[in-house]
Every structure is written in C-alpha cells, then in structure tokens.
GROMACS .gro file of C-alpha atoms in nm:
model
  302
    1MET     CA    1  17.092   7.501  11.515
    2LEU     CA    2  17.410   7.706  11.522
    3LEU     CA    3  17.312   8.073  11.517
    4PRO     CA    4  17.387   8.352  11.767
    5ILE     CA    5  17.116   8.475  12.000
    6GLU     CA    6  17.077   8.806  11.819
    7VAL     CA    7  16.890   8.645  11.530
    8SER     CA    8  16.659   8.435  11.743
    9ASP     CA    9  16.383   8.689  11.792
   10ALA     CA   10  16.246   8.651  11.438
   11ARG     CA   11  16.141   8.288  11.431
   12TRP     CA   12  16.333   8.063  11.672
   13LEU     CA   13  16.563   8.060  11.970
   14PRO     CA   14  16.881   7.850  11.961
   15ASP     CA   15  16.979   7.652  12.267
   16PHE     CA   16  17.332   7.773  12.304
   17PHE     CA   17  17.499   8.108  12.344
   18LYS     CA   18  17.841   8.250  12.277
   19PHE     CA   19  18.089   8.352  12.538
   20PRO     CA   20  18.301   8.651  12.433
   21SER     CA   21  18.595   8.508  12.246
   22LYS     CA   22  18.923   8.517  12.431
   23HIS     CA   23  19.122   8.453  12.115
   24THR     CA   24  19.267   8.719  11.894
   25ALA     CA   25  19.448   8.469  11.677
   26ALA     CA   26  19.402   8.101  11.606
   27PRO     CA   27  19.286   7.944  11.938
   28LYS     CA   28  19.531   7.734  12.127
   29HIS     CA   29  19.430   7.382  12.213
   30ALA     CA   30  19.343   7.345  12.575
   31LYS     CA   31  19.554   7.106  12.776
   32SER     CA   32  19.375   6.775  12.810
   33ALA     CA   33  19.221   6.708  13.150
   34ARG     CA   34  19.119   6.373  13.287
   35PRO     CA   35  18.797   6.325  13.484
   36ALA     CA   36  18.798   6.134  13.809
   37ARG     CA   37  18.652   5.832  13.630
   38LEU     CA   38  18.963   5.791  13.417
   39ALA     CA   39  19.191   5.847  13.716
   40ARG     CA   40  19.024   5.552  13.885
   41HIS     CA   41  19.074   5.344  13.572
   42ARG     CA   42  19.445   5.419  13.572
   43ALA     CA   43  19.472   5.331  13.939
   44ALA     CA   44  19.323   4.993  13.853
   45ALA     CA   45  19.581   4.946  13.575
   46LYS     CA   46  19.316   4.967  13.304
   47PRO     CA   47  19.431   5.241  13.065
   48HIS     CA   48  19.160   5.409  12.860
   49ARG     CA   49  19.265   5.352  12.504
   50THR     CA   50  19.085   5.638  12.335
   51ARG     CA   51  19.240   5.903  12.558
   52LEU     CA   52  19.589   5.765  12.508
   53ALA     CA   53  19.549   5.748  12.134
   54ALA     CA   54  19.432   6.106  12.119
   55LEU     CA   55  19.726   6.240  12.318
   56GLY     CA   56  19.990   6.054  12.121
   57PRO     CA   57  20.317   5.894  12.226
   58ALA     CA   58  20.524   6.212  12.249
   59ILE     CA   59  20.386   6.326  12.582
   60LEU     CA   60  20.319   6.002  12.769
   61PRO     CA   61  20.560   5.754  12.926
   62ARG     CA   62  20.621   5.431  12.741
   63SER     CA   63  20.437   5.223  12.997
   64ALA     CA   64  20.124   5.433  12.964
   65LEU     CA   65  20.115   5.386  12.587
   66LYS     CA   66  20.095   5.010  12.581
   67PRO     CA   67  19.761   4.916  12.424
   68ALA     CA   68  19.505   4.750  12.646
   69SER     CA   69  19.479   4.376  12.592
   70THR     CA   70  19.104   4.411  12.555
   71PRO     CA   71  18.874   4.687  12.429
   72CYS     CA   72  18.709   4.919  12.677
   73ASP     CA   73  18.420   4.746  12.849
   74PRO     CA   74  18.089   4.861  12.693
   75ALA     CA   75  17.916   4.775  13.020
   76THR     CA   76  18.111   5.047  13.205
   77PHE     CA   77  18.172   5.298  12.924
   78ARG     CA   78  17.936   5.591  12.984
   79LEU     CA   79  17.814   5.810  12.699
   80VAL     CA   80  17.583   6.104  12.774
   81LEU     CA   81  17.333   6.177  12.496
   82ASP     CA   82  17.234   6.541  12.536
   83VAL     CA   83  16.897   6.622  12.377
   84GLY     CA   84  16.943   6.967  12.225
   85HIS     CA   85  16.701   7.241  12.339
   86THR     CA   86  16.405   7.198  12.575
   87ALA     CA   87  16.028   7.167  12.566
   88GLU     CA   88  16.012   7.534  12.672
   89SER     CA   89  16.276   7.651  12.425
   90GLU     CA   90  16.233   7.423  12.127
   91GLY     CA   91  16.508   7.539  11.893
   92ALA     CA   92  16.456   7.579  11.520
   93MET     CA   93  16.118   7.529  11.352
   94SER     CA   94  16.104   7.292  11.059
   95ALA     CA   95  15.962   7.377  10.718
   96ARG     CA   96  15.639   7.203  10.826
   97ASN     CA   97  15.620   7.372  11.167
   98VAL     CA   98  15.761   7.089  11.380
   99ALA     CA   99  15.995   7.196  11.660
  100GLU     CA  100  16.358   7.086  11.649
  101PHE     CA  101  16.328   6.953  12.004
  102VAL     CA  102  16.085   6.687  11.878
  103PHE     CA  103  16.338   6.565  11.621
  104ASN     CA  104  16.624   6.578  11.873
  105LEU     CA  105  16.443   6.380  12.143
  106ARG     CA  106  16.327   6.112  11.903
  107LEU     CA  107  16.670   6.056  11.750
  108ALA     CA  108  16.849   6.063  12.087
  109ARG     CA  109  16.611   5.801  12.228
  110LEU     CA  110  16.674   5.579  11.926
  111ILE     CA  111  17.052   5.610  11.965
  112GLU     CA  112  17.020   5.532  12.337
  113GLU     CA  113  16.822   5.218  12.260
  114LYS     CA  114  17.069   5.103  11.997
  115LEU     CA  115  17.370   5.162  12.223
  116LYS     CA  116  17.216   4.972  12.511
  117THR     CA  117  17.130   4.685  12.277
  118GLU     CA  118  17.499   4.675  12.180
  119GLY     CA  119  17.599   4.645  12.545
  120PHE     CA  120  17.664   5.013  12.628
  121THR     CA  121  17.425   4.989  12.921
  122GLU     CA  122  17.568   5.292  13.103
  123THR     CA  123  17.446   5.528  12.827
  124ARG     CA  124  17.256   5.820  12.977
  125LEU     CA  125  16.987   6.029  12.805
  126LEU     CA  126  17.002   6.392  12.920
  127VAL     CA  127  16.678   6.589  12.879
  128THR     CA  128  16.694   6.942  13.019
  129GLU     CA  129  16.407   7.166  13.125
  130GLY     CA  130  16.374   7.542  13.123
  131LYS     CA  131  16.435   7.843  12.906
  132ALA     CA  132  16.728   7.857  12.668
  133ARG     CA  133  17.002   8.034  12.863
  134PRO     CA  134  16.947   7.873  13.206
  135SER     CA  135  16.911   7.532  13.042
  136LEU     CA  136  17.259   7.561  12.890
  137PHE     CA  137  17.429   7.574  13.227
  138LYS     CA  138  17.192   7.314  13.374
  139ARG     CA  139  17.272   7.063  13.102
  140VAL     CA  140  17.648   7.114  13.135
  141ALA     CA  141  17.631   7.077  13.513
  142ALA     CA  142  17.422   6.762  13.477
  143ALA     CA  143  17.658   6.612  13.219
  144ASN     CA  144  17.962   6.690  13.434
  145GLY     CA  145  17.793   6.524  13.730
  146LEU     CA  146  17.737   6.196  13.546
  147ASP     CA  147  18.103   6.089  13.555
  148ALA     CA  148  18.092   6.023  13.181
  149ASP     CA  149  18.354   5.921  12.927
  150LEU     CA  150  18.195   6.106  12.635
  151LEU     CA  151  17.922   6.362  12.557
  152LEU     CA  152  17.723   6.375  12.233
  153SER     CA  153  17.470   6.656  12.184
  154ILE     CA  154  17.195   6.585  11.929
  155HIS     CA  155  17.054   6.865  11.711
  156HIS     CA  156  16.890   6.928  11.373
  157ASP     CA  157  16.989   7.216  11.150
  158SER     CA  158  16.832   7.530  11.002
  159VAL     CA  159  16.974   7.846  10.841
  160PRO     CA  160  16.999   8.216  10.934
  161ASN     CA  161  16.667   8.398  10.914
  162LYS     CA  162  16.789   8.611  10.623
  163LEU     CA  163  16.806   8.297  10.406
  164LEU     CA  164  16.450   8.179  10.478
  165GLU     CA  165  16.167   8.192  10.227
  166ASP     CA  166  15.794   8.200  10.299
  167TRP     CA  167  15.539   7.933  10.211
  168GLU     CA  168  15.222   7.781  10.350
  169PHE     CA  169  15.186   7.428  10.483
  170GLU     CA  170  14.841   7.292  10.567
  171GLY     CA  171  14.704   7.644  10.568
  172LYS     CA  172  14.965   7.783  10.805
  173LYS     CA  173  15.240   8.028  10.725
  174SER     CA  174  15.583   7.870  10.743
  175HIS     CA  175  15.940   7.918  10.627
  176TYR     CA  176  16.190   7.706  10.440
  177SER     CA  177  16.526   7.704  10.266
  178ASP     CA  178  16.597   7.432  10.013
  179ARG     CA  179  16.942   7.572   9.929
  180PHE     CA  180  17.131   7.375  10.194
  181SER     CA  181  17.119   7.024  10.333
  182GLY     CA  182  17.334   6.766  10.507
  183TYR     CA  183  17.472   6.681  10.850
  184SER     CA  184  17.756   6.858  11.031
  185VAL     CA  185  17.968   6.780  11.336
  186PHE     CA  186  18.110   7.040  11.575
  187VAL     CA  187  18.387   7.045  11.835
  188SER     CA  188  18.547   7.318  12.046
  189HIS     CA  189  18.918   7.386  12.088
  190ASP     CA  190  18.830   7.503  12.438
  191ASN     CA  191  18.710   7.161  12.548
  192PRO     CA  192  18.963   7.019  12.797
  193ASP     CA  193  19.011   6.716  12.572
  194PHE     CA  194  18.986   6.867  12.225
  195LYS     CA  195  19.194   6.598  12.052
  196THR     CA  196  18.972   6.318  12.174
  197SER     CA  197  18.662   6.520  12.087
  198LEU     CA  198  18.793   6.566  11.733
  199SER     CA  199  18.874   6.197  11.704
  200PHE     CA  200  18.518   6.096  11.793
  201ALA     CA  201  18.368   6.366  11.569
  202GLU     CA  202  18.568   6.234  11.273
  203LEU     CA  203  18.447   5.881  11.341
  204ILE     CA  204  18.085   5.998  11.331
  205GLY     CA  205  18.143   6.186  11.007
  206LYS     CA  206  18.320   5.887  10.855
  207GLU     CA  207  18.030   5.656  10.934
  208LEU     CA  208  17.769   5.897  10.799
  209LYS     CA  209  17.970   5.947  10.482
  210ALA     CA  210  18.002   5.570  10.441
  211ASP     CA  211  17.621   5.554  10.440
  212GLY     CA  212  17.613   5.792  10.145
  213LEU     CA  213  17.524   6.107  10.336
  214HIS     CA  214  17.694   6.441  10.269
  215TYR     CA  215  17.786   6.713  10.512
  216ALA     CA  216  17.650   7.069  10.511
  217GLU     CA  217  17.897   7.295  10.333
  218GLN     CA  218  17.728   7.630  10.397
  219TYR     CA  219  17.929   7.698  10.712
  220THR     CA  220  18.233   7.765  10.495
  221GLN     CA  221  18.053   8.016  10.271
  222PRO     CA  222  18.068   8.398  10.301
  223ILE     CA  223  17.688   8.412  10.284
  224MET     CA  224  17.682   8.281  10.642
  225GLY     CA  225  17.856   8.596  10.767
  226ARG     CA  226  17.952   8.564  11.131
  227ASP     CA  227  17.804   8.216  11.131
  228GLN     CA  228  18.090   8.081  10.922
  229HIS     CA  229  18.301   7.820  11.101
  230PRO     CA  230  18.640   7.668  11.022
  231LEU     CA  231  18.621   7.329  10.854
  232LEU     CA  232  18.862   7.099  11.037
  233ASP     CA  233  18.808   6.788  10.825
  234LYS     CA  234  18.685   6.830  10.468
  235GLU     CA  235  18.636   6.455  10.428
  236THR     CA  236  18.400   6.403  10.722
  237GLY     CA  237  18.240   6.744  10.776
  238VAL     CA  238  18.383   6.835  11.116
  239TYR     CA  239  18.379   7.206  11.208
  240SER     CA  240  18.510   7.399  11.504
  241TYR     CA  241  18.276   7.620  11.705
  242ASP     CA  242  18.470   7.725  12.010
  243GLU     CA  243  18.204   7.934  12.184
  244LEU     CA  244  17.938   7.666  12.231
  245ILE     CA  245  17.885   7.623  12.603
  246VAL     CA  246  17.786   7.257  12.584
  247LEU     CA  247  18.117   7.176  12.414
  248ARG     CA  248  18.362   7.406  12.588
  249LYS     CA  249  18.234   7.364  12.945
  250ALA     CA  250  18.195   6.984  12.943
  251ARG     CA  251  18.472   6.820  13.145
  252MET     CA  252  18.475   6.518  12.913
  253PRO     CA  253  18.532   6.497  12.536
  254ALA     CA  254  18.225   6.650  12.370
  255VAL     CA  255  18.077   6.657  12.019
  256LEU     CA  256  17.766   6.822  11.874
  257LEU     CA  257  17.590   6.652  11.582
  258GLU     CA  258  17.355   6.839  11.350
  259ALA     CA  259  17.190   6.528  11.208
  260GLY     CA  260  17.039   6.702  10.905
  261SER     CA  261  16.848   7.010  10.790
  262ILE     CA  262  16.481   7.030  10.889
  263ILE     CA  263  16.434   7.366  10.717
  264ASN     CA  264  16.502   7.198  10.380
  265ARG     CA  265  16.164   7.059  10.274
  266ASP     CA  266  16.295   6.740  10.117
  267GLU     CA  267  16.546   6.664  10.387
  268GLU     CA  268  16.288   6.729  10.658
  269LEU     CA  269  16.083   6.441  10.517
  270GLU     CA  270  16.392   6.220  10.514
  271MET     CA  271  16.478   6.313  10.874
  272ASP     CA  272  16.122   6.222  10.970
  273SER     CA  273  16.150   5.874  10.819
  274PRO     CA  274  16.238   5.566  11.027
  275GLU     CA  275  16.488   5.465  10.758
  276ARG     CA  276  16.698   5.782  10.794
  277GLN     CA  277  16.671   5.780  11.172
  278ASN     CA  278  16.792   5.420  11.185
  279MET     CA  279  17.076   5.500  10.947
  280ILE     CA  280  17.200   5.786  11.164
  281GLY     CA  281  17.150   5.591  11.484
  282SER     CA  282  17.348   5.296  11.349
  283ALA     CA  283  17.625   5.528  11.228
  284VAL     CA  284  17.660   5.681  11.575
  285VAL     CA  285  17.669   5.336  11.737
  286ALA     CA  286  17.938   5.222  11.492
  287ALA     CA  287  18.142   5.533  11.575
  288VAL     CA  288  18.110   5.469  11.950
  289LYS     CA  289  18.219   5.108  11.907
  290GLU     CA  290  18.522   5.209  11.703
  291PHE     CA  291  18.604   5.484  11.952
  292CYS     CA  292  18.602   5.222  12.224
  293GLU     CA  293  18.844   4.988  12.046
  294PRO     CA  294  19.208   4.964  12.158
  295ARG     CA  295  19.439   5.169  11.936
  296GLN     CA  296  19.694   4.897  11.867
  297ALA     CA  297  19.678   4.967  11.493
  298ILE     CA  298  19.759   5.335  11.549
  299LEU     CA  299  20.028   5.303  11.815
  300GLY     CA  300  20.196   4.989  11.685
  301PRO     CA  301  20.403   4.750  11.894
  302LEU     CA  302  20.598   4.902  12.180
   0.00000   0.00000   0.00000
C-alpha cells in the first residue's frame, strides 16, 4: 500500500515512510553504484549484462560494452524477494478483513518456488519482524547484506481512507472500494541504480500486460491528492515514488510491485485464487529471465 503515515491511524498502517524530499524540481537521477558482487564479476572478466545495458554505451569504454557470450548464470544470480509489511504491522486490510501481509507472504513464497525451479537457486525470501518503522530499516539492512543483484518488494494495494466505503462481511464491519483495481510497479530516482531498476520494472509490467492484466491508473488522478505519483511508462504501469525507503536505500536495483487491489471486492477474490497467483508468479519469473539475458539485441555488434 502506498499511503503516507498520517492516514494510517484510521484503519491500517503502511510499511514504508517518507523521507523529507530533497528535491524542489524534477529529481535528478542518482549516479549508478555497483555493489561488491558486481565488482568481483568484472574482476573475473564476466560483465553483468543488465547493468551495462541500463547504463548505455555513451559512458562506458568499448571493451566493457561487449555483450557476454552467455546469459548471466541463474545459479549465481541473486534476487531478494522482500515480503512487504510484517506479522506485527500487517499493512492494508482487505475488503474481507484479511491482512495484506498474508497476501504478500503467500505470493512471495510462490515466486521464490518458481524462480528456484527455473534454476535461480540463489533467490532469497526476506521476511522482516517488528513494528512498521523499525522494520523498514531492518529490511533494507538485511537486503543490503545479502550481496544481491536485484530486490523485488511484494505488496497488495488499497486506497486512501477517504475513498473507502462501509459494508459487512460475515457479520463483521469492513471497508471496500470497488472504484479502482489493477497492479502497479514503483521505482525511485534516488536508488543508486535507477536506470536498471526502471528496466526491470518495465519488464514486469510488460509481462503482466501480456497476460491481459491492467495497471492501476488512480495514482495519476487528482482525487489521490498528495498520493499522486508520476507515471513513467504508460504502457506498463510503472510509477516513480522517490521517498520509499525500501527503494531508495537499497544498494542494488530495486522495484516494488503492487500485485493487485485487495480493497476491491472482486479483485480481492481474484488475488486469492491460485490461478491469479500463478499468473503473477509466472510473469515475474519471465521478467527475471529476460532481465538476465545478454543485451546483444539492444547494443548491437561492436
């Protein structure tokens, strides 16, 4: 869920907070940084294709731009799957009173299983404990300590409290909003490798769109108020959200996926179905595999 902490006291507490913005105009892209893992790869003469493709030929020497003869090795490529929120701070509440954390953990475990089946055996599932604010810094520290190539944070969406309506489910008071639905993908300009983050986010959006899913468009609408976010790719549903700690403080490329809306009563049922979970899991795996491919087609012969 992507709402500031001030609105959390009514019905739910989001698992990320804003830093005060340091931008007064359009944010500048942060200079890409390379983790120690990639430095070791370069020392072994095994260039990491995705990083090179994201940076582009204008700023790298010719020798560094030559495509790898083989794709990155799935057996050594490490993706961290961050389960959004915690058991103590469960995130949004669905229309049928199921905590977002339950949806996040289930989908992340499925993606982990699928990736490992496809040979990405270094995939790591990151489950964080504690209250919301401390858990943010704990999860970032843990992710940074895993020497990873990529971070993907798994979430499920809701809406601002002012847009919720009341209803009862199984005799219990609950809240819903059927006005909005769909997935969304978020990146931060303040991530040290924004370009690579954006590249992976677009791949996820492309795969989800290819499966017939649509992205959530409400983040572009004035009704969202301060929760509006710039749409970076109108084809794949990628937004920027620069203040998210999990994205801006990760030392590797990082993406946050809102897999679908659990406050929408119909979409909640779909998100609860094995069919939709498998569809999203397979889309993420396909995006990871494409991300890991050499970029010969993009760079061309050198």
